[in-house]
Short mmCIF file of C-alpha atoms and ligand atoms in Angstrom, two decimals:
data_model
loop_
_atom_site.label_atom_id
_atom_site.label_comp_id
_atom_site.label_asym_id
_atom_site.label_seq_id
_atom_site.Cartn_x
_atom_site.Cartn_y
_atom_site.Cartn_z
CA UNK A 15 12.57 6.72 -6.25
CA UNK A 16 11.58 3.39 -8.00
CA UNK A 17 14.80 1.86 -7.78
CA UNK A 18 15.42 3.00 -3.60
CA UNK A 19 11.71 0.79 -3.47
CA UNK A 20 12.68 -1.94 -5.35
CA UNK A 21 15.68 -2.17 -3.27
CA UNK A 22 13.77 -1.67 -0.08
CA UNK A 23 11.58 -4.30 -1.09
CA UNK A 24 14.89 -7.00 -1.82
CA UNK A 25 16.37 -6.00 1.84
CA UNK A 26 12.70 -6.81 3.40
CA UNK A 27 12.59 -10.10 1.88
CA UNK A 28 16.44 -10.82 3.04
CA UNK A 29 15.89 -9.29 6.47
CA UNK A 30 12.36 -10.00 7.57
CA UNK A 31 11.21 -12.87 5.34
CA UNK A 32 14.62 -15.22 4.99
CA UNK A 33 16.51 -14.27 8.10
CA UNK A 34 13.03 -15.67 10.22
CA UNK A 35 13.27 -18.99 8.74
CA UNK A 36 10.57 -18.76 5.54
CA UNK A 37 11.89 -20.89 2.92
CA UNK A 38 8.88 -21.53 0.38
CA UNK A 39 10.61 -20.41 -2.73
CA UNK A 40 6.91 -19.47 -4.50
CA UNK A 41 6.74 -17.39 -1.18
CA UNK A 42 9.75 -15.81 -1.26
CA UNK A 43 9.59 -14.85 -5.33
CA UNK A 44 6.35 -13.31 -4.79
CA UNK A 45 7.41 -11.00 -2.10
CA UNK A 46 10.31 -9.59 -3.87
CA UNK A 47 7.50 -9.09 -7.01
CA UNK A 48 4.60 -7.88 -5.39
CA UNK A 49 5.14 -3.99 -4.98
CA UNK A 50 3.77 -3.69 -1.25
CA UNK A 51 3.72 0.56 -2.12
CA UNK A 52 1.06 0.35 -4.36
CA UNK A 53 -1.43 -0.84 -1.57
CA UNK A 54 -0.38 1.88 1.22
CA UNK A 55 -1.43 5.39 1.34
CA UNK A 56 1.07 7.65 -0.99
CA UNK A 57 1.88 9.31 2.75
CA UNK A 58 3.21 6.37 3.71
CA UNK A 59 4.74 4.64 0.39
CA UNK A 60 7.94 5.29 2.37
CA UNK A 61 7.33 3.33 4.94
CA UNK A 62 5.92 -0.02 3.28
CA UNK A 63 8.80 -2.17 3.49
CA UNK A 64 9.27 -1.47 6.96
CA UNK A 65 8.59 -4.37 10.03
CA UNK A 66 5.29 -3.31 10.82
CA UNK A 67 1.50 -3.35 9.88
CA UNK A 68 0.09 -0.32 8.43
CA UNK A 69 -2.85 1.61 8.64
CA UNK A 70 -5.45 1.19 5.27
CA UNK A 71 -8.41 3.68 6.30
CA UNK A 72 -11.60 2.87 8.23
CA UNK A 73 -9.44 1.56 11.23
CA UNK A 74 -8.08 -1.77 9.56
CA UNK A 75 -4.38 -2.53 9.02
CA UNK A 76 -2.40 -4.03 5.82
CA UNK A 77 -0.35 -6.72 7.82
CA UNK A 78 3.17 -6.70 8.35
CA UNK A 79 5.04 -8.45 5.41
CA UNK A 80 6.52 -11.38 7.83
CA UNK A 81 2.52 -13.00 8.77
CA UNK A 82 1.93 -12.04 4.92
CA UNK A 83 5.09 -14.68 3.87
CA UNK A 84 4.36 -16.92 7.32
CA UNK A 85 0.54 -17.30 6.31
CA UNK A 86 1.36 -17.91 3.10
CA UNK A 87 3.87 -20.71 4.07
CA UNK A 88 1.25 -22.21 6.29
CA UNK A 89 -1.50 -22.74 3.11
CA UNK A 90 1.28 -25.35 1.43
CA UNK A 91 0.69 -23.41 -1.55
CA UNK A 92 0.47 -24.75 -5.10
CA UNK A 93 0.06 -23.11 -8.08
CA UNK A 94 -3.62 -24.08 -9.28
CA UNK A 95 -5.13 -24.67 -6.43
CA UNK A 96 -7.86 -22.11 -5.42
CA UNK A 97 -8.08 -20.06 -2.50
CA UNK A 98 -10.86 -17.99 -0.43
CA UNK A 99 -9.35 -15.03 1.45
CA UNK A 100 -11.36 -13.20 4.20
CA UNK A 101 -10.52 -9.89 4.26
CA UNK A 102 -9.34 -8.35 1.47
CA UNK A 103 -8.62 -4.90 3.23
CA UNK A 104 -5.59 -3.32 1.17
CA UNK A 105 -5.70 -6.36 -1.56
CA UNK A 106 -1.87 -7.22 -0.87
CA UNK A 107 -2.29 -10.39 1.14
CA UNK A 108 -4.10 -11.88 -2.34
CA UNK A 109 -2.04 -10.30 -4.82
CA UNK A 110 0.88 -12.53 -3.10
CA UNK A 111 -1.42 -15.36 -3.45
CA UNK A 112 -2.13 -14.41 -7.32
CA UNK A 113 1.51 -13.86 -7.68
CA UNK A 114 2.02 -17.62 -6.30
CA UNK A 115 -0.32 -19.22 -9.01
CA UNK A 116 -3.52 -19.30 -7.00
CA UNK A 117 -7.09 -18.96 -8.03
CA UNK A 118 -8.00 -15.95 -6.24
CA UNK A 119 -11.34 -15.34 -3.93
CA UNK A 120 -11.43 -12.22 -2.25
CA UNK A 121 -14.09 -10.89 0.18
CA UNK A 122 -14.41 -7.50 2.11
CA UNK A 123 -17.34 -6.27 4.16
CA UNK A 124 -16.47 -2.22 3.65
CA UNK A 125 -17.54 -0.96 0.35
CA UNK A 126 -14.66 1.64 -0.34
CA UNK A 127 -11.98 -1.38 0.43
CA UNK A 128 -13.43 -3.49 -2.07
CA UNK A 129 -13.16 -0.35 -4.58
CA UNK A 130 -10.02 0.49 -3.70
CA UNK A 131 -8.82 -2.84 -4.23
CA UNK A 132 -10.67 -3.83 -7.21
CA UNK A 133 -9.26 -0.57 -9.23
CA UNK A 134 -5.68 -1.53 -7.70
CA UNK A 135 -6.09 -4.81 -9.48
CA UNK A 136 -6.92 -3.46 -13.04
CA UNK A 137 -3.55 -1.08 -12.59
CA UNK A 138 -1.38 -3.45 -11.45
CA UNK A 139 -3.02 -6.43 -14.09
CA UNK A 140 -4.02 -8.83 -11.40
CA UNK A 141 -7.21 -9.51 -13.69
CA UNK A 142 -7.91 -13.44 -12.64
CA UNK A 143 -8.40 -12.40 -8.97
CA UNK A 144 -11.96 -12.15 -8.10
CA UNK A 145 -13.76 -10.03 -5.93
CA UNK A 146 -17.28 -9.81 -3.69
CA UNK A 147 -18.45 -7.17 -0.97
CA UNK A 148 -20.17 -9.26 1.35
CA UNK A 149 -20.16 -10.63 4.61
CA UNK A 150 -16.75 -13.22 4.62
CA UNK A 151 -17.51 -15.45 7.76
CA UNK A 152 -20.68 -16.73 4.83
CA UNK A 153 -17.54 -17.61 2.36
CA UNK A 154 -18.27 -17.90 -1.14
CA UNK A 155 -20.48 -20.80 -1.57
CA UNK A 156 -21.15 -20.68 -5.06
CA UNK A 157 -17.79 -21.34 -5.74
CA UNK A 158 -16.71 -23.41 -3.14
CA UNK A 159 -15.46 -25.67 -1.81
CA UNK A 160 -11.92 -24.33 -1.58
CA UNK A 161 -8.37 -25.65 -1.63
CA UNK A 162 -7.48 -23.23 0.93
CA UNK A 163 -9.16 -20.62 3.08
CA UNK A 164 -7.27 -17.74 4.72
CA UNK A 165 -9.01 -15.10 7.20
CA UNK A 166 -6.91 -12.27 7.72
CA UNK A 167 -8.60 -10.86 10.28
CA UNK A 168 -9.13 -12.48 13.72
CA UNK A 169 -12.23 -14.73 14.59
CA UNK A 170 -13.73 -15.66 17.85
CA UNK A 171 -14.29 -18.55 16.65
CA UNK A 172 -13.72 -21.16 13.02
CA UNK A 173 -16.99 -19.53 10.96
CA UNK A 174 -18.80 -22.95 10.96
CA UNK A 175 -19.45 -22.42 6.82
CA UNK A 176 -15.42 -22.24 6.49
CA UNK A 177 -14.82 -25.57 7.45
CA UNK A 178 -18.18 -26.69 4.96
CA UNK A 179 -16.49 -25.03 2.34
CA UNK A 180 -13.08 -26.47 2.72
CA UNK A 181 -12.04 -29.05 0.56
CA UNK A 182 -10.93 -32.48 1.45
CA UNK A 183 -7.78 -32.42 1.29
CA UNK A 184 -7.84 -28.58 2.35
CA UNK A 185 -5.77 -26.44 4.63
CA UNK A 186 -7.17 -23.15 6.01
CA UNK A 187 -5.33 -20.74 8.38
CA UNK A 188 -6.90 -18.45 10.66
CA UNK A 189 -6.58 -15.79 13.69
CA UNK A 190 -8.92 -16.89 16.75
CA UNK A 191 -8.78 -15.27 19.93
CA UNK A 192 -11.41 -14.98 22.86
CA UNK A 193 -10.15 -11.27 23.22
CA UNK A 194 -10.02 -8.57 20.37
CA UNK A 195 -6.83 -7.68 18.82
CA UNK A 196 -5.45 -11.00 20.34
CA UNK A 197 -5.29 -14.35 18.93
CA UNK A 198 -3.47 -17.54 18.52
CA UNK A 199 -2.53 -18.20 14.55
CA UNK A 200 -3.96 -21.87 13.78
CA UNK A 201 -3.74 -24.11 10.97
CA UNK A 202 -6.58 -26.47 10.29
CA UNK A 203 -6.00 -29.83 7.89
CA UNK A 204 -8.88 -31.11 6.77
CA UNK A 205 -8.12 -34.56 5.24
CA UNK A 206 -10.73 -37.37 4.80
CA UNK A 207 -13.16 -35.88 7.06
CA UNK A 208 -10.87 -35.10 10.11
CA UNK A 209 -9.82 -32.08 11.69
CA UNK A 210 -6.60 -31.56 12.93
CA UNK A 211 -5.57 -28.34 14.38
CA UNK A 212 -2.17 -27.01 14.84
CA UNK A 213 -1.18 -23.65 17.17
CA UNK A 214 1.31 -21.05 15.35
CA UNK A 215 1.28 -18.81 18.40
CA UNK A 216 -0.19 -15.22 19.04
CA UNK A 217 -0.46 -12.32 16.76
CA UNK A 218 -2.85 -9.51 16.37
CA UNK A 219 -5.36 -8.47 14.17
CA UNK A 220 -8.22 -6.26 13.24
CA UNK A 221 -11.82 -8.06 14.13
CA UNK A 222 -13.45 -10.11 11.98
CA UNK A 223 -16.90 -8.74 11.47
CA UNK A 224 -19.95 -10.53 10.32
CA UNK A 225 -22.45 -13.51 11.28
CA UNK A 226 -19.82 -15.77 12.03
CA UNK A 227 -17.51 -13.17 13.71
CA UNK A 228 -17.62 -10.53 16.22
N1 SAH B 243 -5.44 -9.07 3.91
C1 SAH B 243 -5.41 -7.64 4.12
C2 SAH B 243 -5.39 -7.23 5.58
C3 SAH B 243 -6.73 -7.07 6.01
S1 SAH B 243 -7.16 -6.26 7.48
C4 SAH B 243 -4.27 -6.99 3.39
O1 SAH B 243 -3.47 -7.70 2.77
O2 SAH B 243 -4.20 -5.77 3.39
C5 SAH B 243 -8.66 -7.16 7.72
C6 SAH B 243 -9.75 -6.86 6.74
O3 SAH B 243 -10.82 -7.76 7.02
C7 SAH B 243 -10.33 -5.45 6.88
O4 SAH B 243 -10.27 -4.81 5.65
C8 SAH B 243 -11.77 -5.71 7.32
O5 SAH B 243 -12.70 -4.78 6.80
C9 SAH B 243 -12.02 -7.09 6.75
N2 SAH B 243 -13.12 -7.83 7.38
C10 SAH B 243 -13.46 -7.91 8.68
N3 SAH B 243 -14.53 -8.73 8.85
C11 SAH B 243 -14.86 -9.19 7.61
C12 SAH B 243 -15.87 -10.05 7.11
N4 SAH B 243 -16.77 -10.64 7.91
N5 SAH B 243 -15.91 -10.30 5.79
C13 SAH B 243 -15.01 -9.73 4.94
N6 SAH B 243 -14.03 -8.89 5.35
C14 SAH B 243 -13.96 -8.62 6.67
#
């Protein structure tokens, strides 16, 4: 059973990830490491590698491993630099970013995610990523600002304390859409206090929920 997932997990990265043009090699490493069945409902361990997002509980989605490795791709990542992620939900999207050399930030807004997640971490030894329940469109201003911000979950608008707590140089990537469950994936380079925004065209995901959200 192990060794059908591990090889599951090798044909994803050559099929989904490599085959659609994502090339970062920290990217690509942490994909075939990270194992995506640990953060899926045992029902559907089975199906983890497949194209597809997956259902986590309490109507949110893990997302499907190609915007996980495109995402990534789109923060320029570095090991060292640290990163705020909105939306923990199933914990994968960060443990990719741990796996890259990242110092983790993590928030979720539903209470048995953020558990979930947090014992996750202690099994699979992810100990330097840290964790808050709280409301993400706020971000994490004691610790801020931030190399990179992702929001993995979609915005109808850039949370105005985001782009605060974005360093300069910083790159954050985000879902915004005017409608729910439809947005337009955008990049935003902050570099010596400019904005520059760039389109990465439409995908869906679950609402963002808070202040600075829906
Ligand atoms: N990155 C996740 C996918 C998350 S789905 C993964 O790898 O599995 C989106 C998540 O964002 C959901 O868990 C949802 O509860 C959470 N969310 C929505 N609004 C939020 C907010 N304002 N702050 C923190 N988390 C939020």
């Amino acid at each position: 059973m192990r060794r059908d997932l591990k090889r599951l997990r090798e044909r994803m990265v050559k099929e989904q990830i490599e085959a659609r043009g994502i090339k970062d090699p920290l990217v690509l490493q942490a994909m075939r490491k990270v194992p995506r069945h640990f953060f899926v409902d045992e029902a559907l361990e089975n199906q983890a590698y497949c194209d597809h997002p997956l259902p986590i509980g309490h109507g949110q989605t893990i997302s499907q491993p190609y915007i996980v490795a495109l995402m990534s791709q789109l923060l320029c990542p570095t090991p060292g630099l640290s990163v705020l992620e909105i939306g923990t939900g199933s914990g994968y999207q960060a443990a990719i970013l741990a796996e890259m050399g990242l110092d983790v930030y993590t928030v979720e807004r539903i209470r048995s995610l953020y558990l979930k997640a947090m014992k996750l971490y202690r099994e699979l030894r992810y100990f330097s990523i840290k964790l808050k329940l709280d409301d993400g469109t706020l971000g994490w201003p004691e610790n801020a600002p931030f190399d990179r911000i992702i929001v993995t979950a979609g915005a109808p608008q850039i949370p105005e304390p985001l782009i605060e707590q974005l360093a300069d140089p910083g790159i954050m990537v985000i879902p915004v859409g005017e409608g729910k469950r439809h947005q337009t994936l955008i990049r935003i380079k902050k570099e010596k206090g400019e904005i520059q925004k760039e389109d990465f065209g439409g995908v869906m995901f679950v609402d963002l929920v808070g202040r600075f959200g829906w």
